Amino acid sequence: TFREIGGAIRKVGTVPVGAILRLPAGTKIRVEAWIPRDYATRQGGVYTTKRIAGGHMAQVRRLSDNLVFSISDVFLVNAPEA
């Protein structure tokens, strides 16, 4: 979906699991999962998990060699479908 934001037309919305996208380097990837960004913190001797607001990480598979890696959603939102 495209919306006008700050005077510019931008792509907004989520990238679905299973989407096949082309990164700027020409690499084709498939989105396999979305991973929330968490971090551990210690308060009073007790460790807890906190969730970071904004930005998510996607687990993707590079189609040329099946390498699985994580990438920020920033790179996927503007990537064209392959």
Coordinates of N, CA and C in Angstrom, one line a residue:
T1 N 0.8 -1.2 0.0 CA 0.0 0.0 0.0 C 0.9 1.2 0.0
F2 N 0.5 2.2 -0.7 CA 1.2 3.5 -0.8 C 0.4 4.6 -0.2
R3 N 1.1 5.5 0.6 CA 0.5 6.6 1.2 C 1.4 7.8 1.1
E4 N 0.8 9.0 1.1 CA 1.5 10.2 1.1 C 1.9 10.6 2.6
I5 N 3.2 10.7 2.8 CA 3.7 11.0 4.2 C 4.7 12.1 4.0
G6 N 4.5 13.2 4.6 CA 5.5 14.3 4.6 C 5.7 14.8 3.1
G7 N 4.6 14.7 2.3 CA 4.7 15.2 0.9 C 5.3 14.2 0.0
A8 N 5.7 13.0 0.4 CA 6.3 12.0 -0.5 C 5.4 10.8 -0.5
I9 N 5.3 10.1 -1.6 CA 4.6 8.8 -1.7 C 5.5 7.7 -1.1
R10 N 5.0 7.0 -0.1 CA 5.8 6.0 0.5 C 5.1 4.7 0.6
K11 N 5.8 3.6 0.6 CA 5.2 2.3 0.8 C 5.1 2.0 2.2
V12 N 3.9 1.6 2.7 CA 3.7 1.4 4.1 C 3.0 0.0 4.3
G13 N 3.0 -0.5 5.5 CA 2.4 -1.8 5.8 C 3.4 -2.8 6.1
T14 N 2.9 -4.0 6.3 CA 3.8 -5.1 6.6 C 4.2 -5.9 5.4
V15 N 5.3 -6.6 5.6 CA 5.8 -7.5 4.5 C 5.4 -8.9 5.0
P16 N 4.6 -9.6 4.2 CA 4.1 -10.9 4.7 C 5.2 -12.0 4.7
V17 N 5.1 -13.0 5.6 CA 5.9 -14.1 5.6 C 5.7 -14.9 4.3
G18 N 6.7 -15.3 3.6 CA 6.6 -16.0 2.3 C 6.9 -15.0 1.1
A19 N 6.9 -13.7 1.4 CA 7.2 -12.8 0.3 C 8.6 -13.0 -0.2
I20 N 8.7 -12.9 -1.6 CA 10.0 -13.0 -2.2 C 10.4 -11.6 -2.7
L21 N 11.5 -11.1 -2.2 CA 11.9 -9.7 -2.5 C 13.3 -9.7 -3.1
R22 N 13.6 -8.6 -3.8 CA 14.9 -8.4 -4.4 C 15.6 -7.3 -3.7
L23 N 16.7 -7.5 -3.0 CA 17.5 -6.5 -2.3 C 18.3 -5.7 -3.3
P24 N 18.7 -4.5 -2.9 CA 19.4 -3.6 -3.9 C 20.6 -4.2 -4.6
A25 N 21.3 -5.2 -4.0 CA 22.4 -5.8 -4.6 C 22.0 -6.9 -5.7
G26 N 20.6 -7.0 -5.8 CA 20.1 -8.0 -6.8 C 19.8 -9.4 -6.2
T27 N 20.1 -9.5 -4.9 CA 19.9 -10.8 -4.2 C 18.4 -11.0 -4.0
K28 N 17.9 -12.2 -4.3 CA 16.5 -12.6 -4.1 C 16.5 -13.3 -2.7
I29 N 15.5 -12.8 -1.9 CA 15.3 -13.5 -0.6 C 13.9 -13.8 -0.3
R30 N 13.6 -14.7 0.6 CA 12.2 -15.0 1.0 C 12.1 -14.8 2.5
V31 N 11.1 -14.0 2.9 CA 10.9 -13.7 4.3 C 10.3 -15.0 4.9
E32 N 10.9 -15.5 6.0 CA 10.5 -16.8 6.6 C 9.8 -16.5 8.0
A33 N 10.2 -15.5 8.7 CA 9.6 -15.2 10.0 C 10.0 -13.8 10.4
W34 N 9.1 -13.3 11.4 CA 9.4 -12.0 12.0 C 9.8 -12.2 13.4
I35 N 10.9 -11.6 13.8 CA 11.5 -11.8 15.2 C 11.4 -10.5 15.9
P36 N 10.7 -10.4 17.0 CA 10.6 -9.2 17.8 C 12.0 -8.9 18.4
R37 N 12.3 -7.6 18.6 CA 13.6 -7.2 19.1 C 13.5 -7.1 20.6
D38 N 14.2 -8.0 21.3 CA 14.2 -8.1 22.8 C 15.6 -7.9 23.3
Y39 N 15.7 -7.5 24.5 CA 17.0 -7.4 25.1 C 16.9 -7.7 26.6
A40 N 17.9 -8.2 27.2 CA 17.9 -8.6 28.7 C 18.4 -7.4 29.5
T41 N 17.7 -7.2 30.7 CA 18.1 -6.2 31.6 C 18.1 -6.8 33.0
R42 N 19.0 -6.2 33.9 CA 19.0 -6.7 35.2 C 18.6 -5.6 36.2
Q43 N 17.6 -5.9 37.0 CA 17.1 -4.9 37.9 C 17.0 -5.6 39.3
G44 N 17.8 -5.1 40.2 CA 17.7 -5.7 41.6 C 18.1 -7.1 41.6
G45 N 19.1 -7.6 40.8 CA 19.5 -8.9 40.8 C 18.6 -9.9 40.0
V46 N 17.6 -9.4 39.4 CA 16.7 -10.2 38.6 C 16.8 -9.8 37.1
Y47 N 17.0 -10.8 36.3 CA 17.0 -10.5 34.8 C 15.6 -10.6 34.3
T48 N 15.3 -9.6 33.4 CA 14.0 -9.6 32.7 C 14.3 -9.3 31.3
T49 N 13.3 -9.6 30.5 CA 13.4 -9.3 29.0 C 12.5 -8.1 28.7
K50 N 13.1 -7.2 28.0 CA 12.4 -6.0 27.6 C 12.2 -6.0 26.0
R51 N 11.2 -5.5 25.5 CA 10.9 -5.5 24.1 C 11.2 -4.0 23.6
I52 N 12.0 -3.9 22.5 CA 12.3 -2.6 21.9 C 11.2 -2.2 21.1
A53 N 10.7 -0.9 21.3 CA 9.7 -0.4 20.4 C 10.2 0.0 19.1
G54 N 9.4 -0.3 18.0 CA 9.9 0.0 16.7 C 10.7 -1.1 16.1
G55 N 11.2 -0.9 14.9 CA 12.0 -1.8 14.1 C 12.0 -3.3 14.5
H56 N 11.7 -4.1 13.5 CA 11.7 -5.5 13.7 C 12.8 -6.2 12.9
M57 N 13.1 -7.4 13.2 CA 14.1 -8.2 12.4 C 13.3 -9.3 11.7
A58 N 13.7 -9.6 10.5 CA 13.1 -10.7 9.8 C 14.1 -11.7 9.6
Q59 N 13.7 -13.0 9.7 CA 14.5 -14.1 9.3 C 14.3 -14.4 7.8
V60 N 15.3 -14.3 7.0 CA 15.1 -14.5 5.6 C 16.0 -15.6 5.1
R61 N 15.7 -16.1 3.9 CA 16.5 -17.1 3.2 C 16.9 -16.6 1.9
R62 N 18.2 -16.6 1.6 CA 18.7 -16.2 0.3 C 18.5 -17.3 -0.7
L63 N 17.8 -17.1 -1.7 CA 17.4 -18.1 -2.6 C 18.5 -18.8 -3.4
S64 N 19.6 -18.0 -3.7 CA 20.7 -18.6 -4.5 C 21.4 -19.7 -3.8
D65 N 21.5 -19.7 -2.4 CA 22.3 -20.7 -1.7 C 21.7 -21.2 -0.4
N66 N 20.4 -20.8 -0.2 CA 19.7 -21.2 1.0 C 20.3 -20.7 2.3
L67 N 21.1 -19.7 2.3 CA 21.7 -19.1 3.6 C 20.5 -18.4 4.3
V68 N 20.4 -18.7 5.6 CA 19.4 -18.1 6.5 C 20.1 -17.0 7.3
F69 N 19.5 -15.8 7.4 CA 20.1 -14.8 8.2 C 19.0 -13.8 8.6
S70 N 19.3 -12.9 9.5 CA 18.4 -11.8 9.9 C 18.7 -10.5 9.3
I71 N 17.6 -9.7 9.0 CA 17.8 -8.4 8.4 C 16.7 -7.5 8.9
S72 N 17.0 -6.2 9.1 CA 16.1 -5.3 9.6 C 15.0 -5.0 8.6
D73 N 13.8 -4.7 9.1 CA 12.6 -4.4 8.3 C 12.8 -3.2 7.4
V74 N 13.8 -2.3 7.8 CA 14.0 -1.1 7.0 C 14.4 -1.5 5.6
F75 N 15.2 -2.6 5.4 CA 15.6 -3.0 4.1 C 14.5 -3.7 3.3
L76 N 13.5 -4.2 4.0 CA 12.5 -5.0 3.3 C 11.3 -4.2 2.8
V77 N 11.0 -3.1 3.5 CA 9.8 -2.4 3.2 C 9.9 -1.8 1.8
N78 N 11.0 -1.3 1.4 CA 11.2 -0.7 0.1 C 11.7 -1.6 -1.0
A79 N 12.0 -2.9 -0.6 CA 12.5 -3.8 -1.6 C 11.4 -4.2 -2.6
P80 N 11.7 -4.2 -3.9 CA 10.6 -4.7 -4.9 C 10.4 -6.2 -4.8
E81 N 9.2 -6.6 -5.2 CA 8.9 -8.0 -5.2 C 9.7 -8.6 -6.4
A82 N 10.2 -9.8 -6.2 CA 11.0 -10.5 -7.3 C 10.1 -11.3 -8.2

